[in-house]
Amino acid sequence: MQTAQKSPFSTYPELSRLMEAGEPVCVTFETGYESGYKVNSKVECRVERKIGSEIEIEKGIEGKNEDIVVDTGDKRSPEKSHFLFCEIVQKARMGEAFLISGQSCSPGDYILGFSEKSPATYYLNSGRYKDSQAAENAALSLPRLKKKFCFIKIEPLSLNKGGFDVLILFLKPEKAMRIIQASAYSEGKRAVLDTMGAASVCGDCTVLAYRQGMGLSFGCKGSRKHSGYEDSEVPLGLSFEKTAEIEVTISKLPKTRE
């Protein structure tokens, strides 16, 4: 997780103004101690790092490829939420904050690293794919989080202390266009759209945004059905680094209808 120095709204006013309802949502993959929001708990998570033949026990460090997150058995840790990840993000948009160690969408658990169970059968039974091979291909194409963490914090930007991994916005197409234009401002490079109408908020806007810097989606059946964002809105995710870049450049763009 990267850390900013200023309060969120003083740092990202341009991005905040793009949303017509609610506020941007911060998603943070936490690796150490944290006071709970909804769970009213304190969480302990150790990360064991192998160094030669020794094991160094550290607390509150960012996970690397060689790190192993260890369950401390702390019964006060956040439980799996009965909401879907996209529902939680939408609630955070409207002011709530959460700590979760799982959520109630099986593809979402697979994408976010809470489960190793492929959602291929779930996809086949949903009727969204022609046959088992198409459903398997869809499951294999899902982005998956490659990061060790203890739990996920989801909160509105106004409650964030200045550090997060991904910022998620819900935008009208013209506002999303301005973010795309801001991304191209410095080098004139095209944005590559990577989506398939599935795993929108968890996959496209969280994992892909964390991995690639930006993830733009048209939504998916689950998120549009259950979380209730408007048909006229598209979800878009930005990594911490990309958020800072877009905030600086978007004010330099000409207005859409000048």
XYZ file of N, CA, C and O in Angstrom, residues 27-139:
452
model
N -10.208 1.218 -1.711
C -10.045 -0.198 -1.401
C -8.584 -0.416 -1.006
O -7.674 -0.051 -1.761
N -8.372 -0.993 0.170
C -7.021 -1.193 0.683
C -6.844 -2.646 1.111
O -7.675 -3.182 1.854
N -5.773 -3.272 0.646
C -5.452 -4.644 1.030
C -4.527 -4.582 2.237
O -3.324 -4.339 2.119
N -5.115 -4.771 3.415
C -4.390 -4.571 4.663
C -3.563 -5.799 5.043
O -4.008 -6.929 4.888
N -2.381 -5.536 5.621
C -1.478 -6.627 5.973
C -1.101 -6.658 7.445
O -0.341 -7.521 7.864
N -1.603 -5.719 8.246
C -1.201 -5.710 9.656
C -2.331 -5.330 10.573
O -3.485 -5.616 10.315
N -2.006 -4.685 11.680
C -3.018 -4.282 12.649
C -3.914 -3.204 12.081
O -3.477 -2.323 11.372
N -5.173 -3.275 12.447
C -6.126 -2.248 12.008
C -7.342 -2.284 12.920
O -7.838 -3.349 13.262
N -7.825 -1.129 13.333
C -9.060 -1.073 14.113
C -10.237 -1.238 13.178
O -10.311 -0.575 12.149
N -11.177 -2.110 13.547
C -12.283 -2.428 12.663
C -13.337 -1.341 12.601
O -13.535 -0.586 13.538
N -14.030 -1.306 11.474
C -15.184 -0.421 11.327
C -16.431 -1.199 11.739
O -16.866 -1.155 12.856
N -16.973 -1.963 10.798
C -18.204 -2.702 11.069
C -18.011 -3.784 12.120
O -18.923 -4.109 12.855
N -16.802 -4.365 12.181
C -16.615 -5.498 13.088
C -16.211 -5.069 14.494
O -16.203 -5.877 15.405
N -15.877 -3.793 14.679
C -15.453 -3.296 15.983
C -14.377 -4.182 16.605
O -14.491 -4.659 17.719
N -13.348 -4.442 15.843
C -12.335 -5.388 16.304
C -10.943 -4.866 16.046
O -10.737 -3.907 15.313
N -9.978 -5.504 16.669
C -8.585 -5.270 16.325
C -8.074 -6.564 15.716
O -8.280 -7.646 16.249
N -7.399 -6.441 14.578
C -7.019 -7.617 13.808
C -5.521 -7.845 13.913
O -4.739 -6.907 13.793
N -5.116 -9.068 14.157
C -3.701 -9.393 14.128
C -3.423 -10.332 12.972
O -4.078 -11.341 12.811
N -2.442 -9.989 12.169
C -2.043 -10.846 11.067
C -0.531 -10.820 10.987
O 0.074 -9.761 10.953
N 0.094 -11.963 11.005
C 1.541 -12.043 10.887
C 1.915 -12.413 9.463
O 1.188 -13.123 8.789
N 3.056 -11.933 9.035
C 3.591 -12.345 7.748
C 4.955 -12.973 7.987
O 5.832 -12.363 8.579
N 5.086 -14.224 7.589
C 6.354 -14.924 7.745
C 7.163 -14.774 6.472
O 6.705 -15.122 5.386
N 8.355 -14.241 6.594
C 9.216 -14.058 5.440
C 10.421 -14.982 5.551
O 11.157 -14.953 6.531
N 10.615 -15.828 4.559
C 11.740 -16.751 4.557
C 13.019 -16.032 4.123
O 13.071 -15.431 3.067
N 14.035 -16.098 4.972
C 15.334 -15.508 4.644
C 16.376 -16.608 4.841
O 16.790 -16.912 5.944
N 16.821 -17.208 3.750
C 17.709 -18.352 3.831
C 17.013 -19.486 4.534
O 15.941 -19.911 4.142
N 17.616 -19.979 5.635
C 17.020 -21.087 6.370
C 16.230 -20.608 7.581
O 15.664 -21.399 8.312
N 16.208 -19.252 7.783
C 15.513 -18.717 8.935
C 14.167 -18.134 8.511
O 13.929 -17.839 7.357
N 13.288 -17.992 9.476
C 11.985 -17.350 9.232
C 11.878 -16.138 10.137
O 11.990 -16.242 11.349
N 11.724 -14.982 9.494
C 11.602 -13.740 10.240
C 10.128 -13.395 10.371
O 9.410 -13.333 9.383
N 9.676 -13.191 11.589
C 8.284 -12.844 11.824
C 8.166 -11.327 11.878
O 8.844 -10.680 12.663
N 7.307 -10.793 11.004
C 7.103 -9.359 10.972
C 5.611 -9.065 11.059
O 4.773 -9.891 10.705
N 5.286 -7.905 11.529
C 3.895 -7.488 11.628
C 3.688 -6.212 10.828
O 4.507 -5.307 10.871
N 2.566 -6.185 10.082
C 2.199 -4.975 9.378
C 3.067 -4.651 8.196
O 3.261 -3.483 7.881
N 3.626 -5.635 7.481
C 4.443 -5.353 6.314
C 3.680 -5.713 5.062
O 2.750 -6.488 5.091
N 4.097 -5.117 3.959
C 3.434 -5.415 2.694
C 3.934 -6.748 2.174
O 5.131 -7.004 2.134
N 3.018 -7.598 1.742
C 3.374 -8.934 1.294
C 4.142 -8.929 -0.011
O 3.879 -8.146 -0.898
N 5.118 -9.809 -0.140
C 5.862 -10.015 -1.379
C 5.602 -11.428 -1.853
O 4.903 -12.206 -1.223
N 6.185 -11.777 -2.998
C 5.939 -13.096 -3.561
C 6.350 -14.220 -2.619
O 5.757 -15.285 -2.621
N 7.392 -13.970 -1.802
C 7.891 -15.032 -0.940
C 7.217 -15.034 0.432
O 7.536 -15.850 1.281
N 6.295 -14.109 0.665
C 5.661 -14.018 1.967
C 4.497 -14.999 2.101
O 3.840 -15.337 1.138
N 4.246 -15.447 3.311
C 3.132 -16.343 3.594
C 2.301 -15.703 4.694
O 2.772 -15.496 5.806
N 1.056 -15.376 4.404
C 0.189 -14.805 5.430
C -0.265 -15.918 6.363
O -0.761 -16.946 5.920
N -0.080 -15.709 7.649
C -0.363 -16.736 8.651
C -1.581 -16.341 9.465
O -1.664 -15.225 9.981
N -2.531 -17.239 9.603
C -3.708 -17.014 10.439
C -3.288 -17.129 11.896
O -2.783 -18.162 12.333
N -3.496 -16.058 12.650
C -3.088 -16.072 14.058
C -4.132 -16.708 14.962
O -3.912 -16.859 16.152
N -5.302 -17.023 14.407
C -6.356 -17.599 15.215
C -7.104 -16.583 16.058
O -7.863 -16.948 16.950
N -6.909 -15.309 15.757
C -7.595 -14.253 16.492
C -9.072 -14.255 16.125
O -9.444 -13.955 14.998
N -9.936 -14.603 17.068
C -11.356 -14.715 16.784
C -12.022 -13.362 16.570
O -13.175 -13.287 16.182
N -11.287 -12.276 16.829
C -11.849 -10.947 16.632
C -11.639 -10.453 15.208
O -12.033 -9.353 14.875
N -11.002 -11.222 14.367
C -10.750 -10.812 12.993
C -12.055 -10.629 12.243
O -13.070 -11.244 12.576
N -12.058 -9.794 11.207
C -13.278 -9.580 10.430
C -13.796 -10.881 9.841
O -13.030 -11.740 9.418
N -15.090 -11.031 9.830
C -15.695 -12.215 9.260
C -16.035 -11.991 7.795
O -15.976 -10.877 7.290
N -16.394 -13.062 7.118
C -16.853 -12.953 5.745
C -18.160 -12.180 5.715
O -19.083 -12.477 6.469
N -18.240 -11.183 4.840
C -19.448 -10.368 4.762
C -20.565 -11.123 4.047
O -20.323 -11.894 3.124
N -21.811 -10.867 4.450
C -22.941 -11.470 3.759
C -23.352 -10.631 2.545
O -24.246 -11.022 1.804
N -22.674 -9.499 2.355
C -22.888 -8.698 1.156
C -21.913 -9.115 0.063
O -20.849 -9.683 0.337
N -22.258 -8.820 -1.188
C -21.331 -8.988 -2.299
C -20.326 -7.839 -2.270
O -20.638 -6.745 -1.776
N -19.140 -8.064 -2.816
C -18.122 -7.018 -2.837
C -18.655 -5.756 -3.508
O -18.440 -4.643 -3.012
N -19.365 -5.918 -4.632
C -19.900 -4.750 -5.336
C -20.932 -4.014 -4.489
O -21.033 -2.778 -4.562
N -21.701 -4.745 -3.673
C -22.649 -4.105 -2.764
C -21.919 -3.310 -1.689
O -22.333 -2.198 -1.328
N -20.849 -3.883 -1.168
C -20.061 -3.208 -0.137
C -19.471 -1.915 -0.682
O -19.494 -0.867 -0.026
N -18.937 -1.975 -1.906
C -18.376 -0.777 -2.534
C -19.452 0.289 -2.695
O -19.217 1.484 -2.450
N -20.658 -0.116 -3.094
C -21.746 0.843 -3.276
C -22.167 1.461 -1.938
O -22.451 2.662 -1.855
N -22.178 0.664 -0.874
C -22.496 1.193 0.447
C -21.414 2.164 0.911
O -21.710 3.199 1.537
N -20.159 1.849 0.592
C -19.062 2.749 0.941
C -19.164 4.060 0.160
O -18.825 5.136 0.677
N -19.634 3.964 -1.045
C -19.858 5.172 -1.858
C -20.788 6.142 -1.129
O -20.652 7.362 -1.249
N -21.725 5.596 -0.373
C -22.720 6.414 0.318
C -22.366 6.672 1.781
O -23.199 7.136 2.553
N -21.120 6.341 2.187
C -20.647 6.767 3.493
C -20.285 5.696 4.493
O -19.731 6.010 5.546
N -20.581 4.427 4.225
C -20.255 3.364 5.174
C -18.819 2.868 4.956
O -18.227 3.099 3.902
N -18.285 2.183 5.954
C -16.933 1.641 5.853
C -16.909 0.224 6.396
O -17.648 -0.111 7.327
N -16.053 -0.620 5.832
C -16.057 -2.049 6.136
C -14.645 -2.619 6.197
O -13.736 -2.150 5.506
N -14.490 -3.672 7.003
C -13.330 -4.557 6.959
C -13.873 -5.954 6.693
O -14.773 -6.405 7.400
N -13.344 -6.643 5.704
C -13.879 -7.963 5.371
C -12.750 -8.971 5.154
O -11.645 -8.623 4.753
N -13.072 -10.237 5.427
C -12.147 -11.333 5.130
C -12.780 -12.279 4.109
O -12.363 -13.421 3.966
N -13.788 -11.790 3.421
C -14.496 -12.557 2.416
C -15.800 -11.852 2.114
O -16.182 -10.911 2.823
N -16.479 -12.282 1.062
C -17.767 -11.708 0.708
C -18.624 -12.802 0.066
O -18.203 -13.945 0.000
N -19.828 -12.479 -0.394
C -20.800 -13.518 -0.721
C -21.004 -13.777 -2.205
O -22.039 -14.301 -2.600
N -20.035 -13.456 -3.027
C -20.080 -13.783 -4.458
C -18.929 -14.744 -4.738
O -17.769 -14.404 -4.499
N -19.230 -15.957 -5.207
C -18.168 -16.945 -5.399
C -17.134 -16.502 -6.435
O -15.924 -16.687 -6.197
N -17.510 -15.920 -7.577
C -16.475 -15.410 -8.472
C -15.646 -14.304 -7.815
O -14.434 -14.224 -8.012
N -16.310 -13.463 -7.003
C -15.588 -12.401 -6.316
C -14.557 -12.941 -5.343
O -13.440 -12.415 -5.254
N -14.902 -13.979 -4.586
C -13.940 -14.589 -3.676
C -12.743 -15.158 -4.445
O -11.597 -15.069 -3.989
N -13.001 -15.758 -5.586
C -11.943 -16.326 -6.421
C -11.030 -15.220 -6.955
O -9.802 -15.345 -6.915
N -11.603 -14.143 -7.417
C -10.847 -13.028 -8.000
C -10.011 -12.311 -6.952
O -8.850 -11.975 -7.185
N -10.586 -12.097 -5.774
C -9.905 -11.337 -4.731
C -8.943 -12.186 -3.905
O -8.267 -11.666 -3.020
N -8.866 -13.469 -4.178
C -7.913 -14.323 -3.489
C -8.416 -14.931 -2.198
O -7.632 -15.504 -1.434
N -9.721 -14.850 -1.934
C -10.291 -15.466 -0.743
C -10.556 -16.953 -0.938
O -10.777 -17.682 0.026
N -10.590 -17.415 -2.205
C -10.921 -18.802 -2.506
C -10.140 -19.270 -3.730
O -9.806 -18.473 -4.602
N -9.877 -20.565 -3.782
C -9.221 -21.163 -4.945
C -10.216 -21.904 -5.824
O -9.836 -22.517 -6.820
N -11.477 -21.872 -5.469
C -12.486 -22.601 -6.226
C -12.884 -21.833 -7.480
O -13.380 -20.713 -7.420
N -12.692 -22.459 -8.630
C -13.046 -21.830 -9.899
C -14.560 -21.623 -10.004
O -15.339 -22.498 -9.623
N -15.000 -20.463 -10.538
C -16.436 -20.219 -10.706
C -16.992 -20.764 -12.025
O -18.072 -20.361 -12.436
N -16.269 -21.674 -12.695
C -16.702 -22.179 -14.009
C -18.095 -22.808 -13.943
O -18.951 -22.542 -14.793
N -18.336 -23.654 -12.948
C -19.644 -24.294 -12.830
C -20.729 -23.263 -12.535
O -21.838 -23.324 -13.087
N -20.417 -22.318 -11.682
C -21.362 -21.235 -11.383
C -21.710 -20.480 -12.658
O -22.890 -20.181 -12.918
N -20.713 -20.175 -13.463
C -20.953 -19.459 -14.717
C -21.809 -20.281 -15.679
O -22.705 -19.762 -16.337
N -21.527 -21.578 -15.764
C -22.308 -22.435 -16.656
C -23.769 -22.465 -16.229
O -24.682 -22.312 -17.056
N -24.010 -22.624 -14.939
C -25.382 -22.696 -14.430
C -26.125 -21.368 -14.548
O -27.357 -21.338 -14.517
N -25.388 -20.279 -14.678
C -26.025 -18.959 -14.783
C -26.650 -18.722 -16.148
O -27.456 -17.802 -16.315
N -26.278 -19.533 -17.142
C -26.822 -19.379 -18.487
C -26.172 -18.291 -19.307
O -26.643 -17.964 -20.408
N -25.072 -17.743 -18.834
C -24.427 -16.646 -19.559
C -23.431 -17.123 -20.614
O -22.904 -16.314 -21.375
N -23.158 -18.423 -20.631
C -22.202 -18.961 -21.598
C -22.780 -20.183 -22.298
O -23.583 -20.917 -21.723
N -22.367 -20.386 -23.527
C -22.949 -21.394 -24.412
C -22.854 -22.807 -23.864
O -23.819 -23.579 -23.912
N -21.672 -23.151 -23.357
C -21.450 -24.513 -22.875
C -20.368 -24.512 -21.812
O -19.852 -23.452 -21.420
N -19.995 -25.704 -21.330
C -19.021 -25.813 -20.239
C -17.651 -25.291 -20.643
O -16.924 -24.739 -19.817
N -17.287 -25.464 -21.924
C -15.993 -24.970 -22.372
C -15.943 -23.448 -22.348
O -14.949 -22.846 -21.918
N -17.028 -22.809 -22.792
C -17.088 -21.343 -22.763
C -17.056 -20.833 -21.324
O -16.388 -19.832 -21.019
N -17.763 -21.522 -20.431
C -17.769 -21.125 -19.025
C -16.387 -21.300 -18.401
O -15.933 -20.459 -17.614
N -15.703 -22.384 -18.769
C -14.343 -22.615 -18.273
C -13.399 -21.543 -18.784
O -12.551 -21.023 -18.043
N -13.529 -21.187 -20.068
C -12.689 -20.130 -20.645
C -12.916 -18.796 -19.936
O -11.975 -18.043 -19.677
N -14.189 -18.517 -19.625
C -14.507 -17.279 -18.923
C -13.861 -17.257 -17.544
O -13.285 -16.236 -17.126
N -13.937 -18.367 -16.831
C -13.336 -18.443 -15.501
C -11.818 -18.290 -15.571
O -11.212 -17.603 -14.739
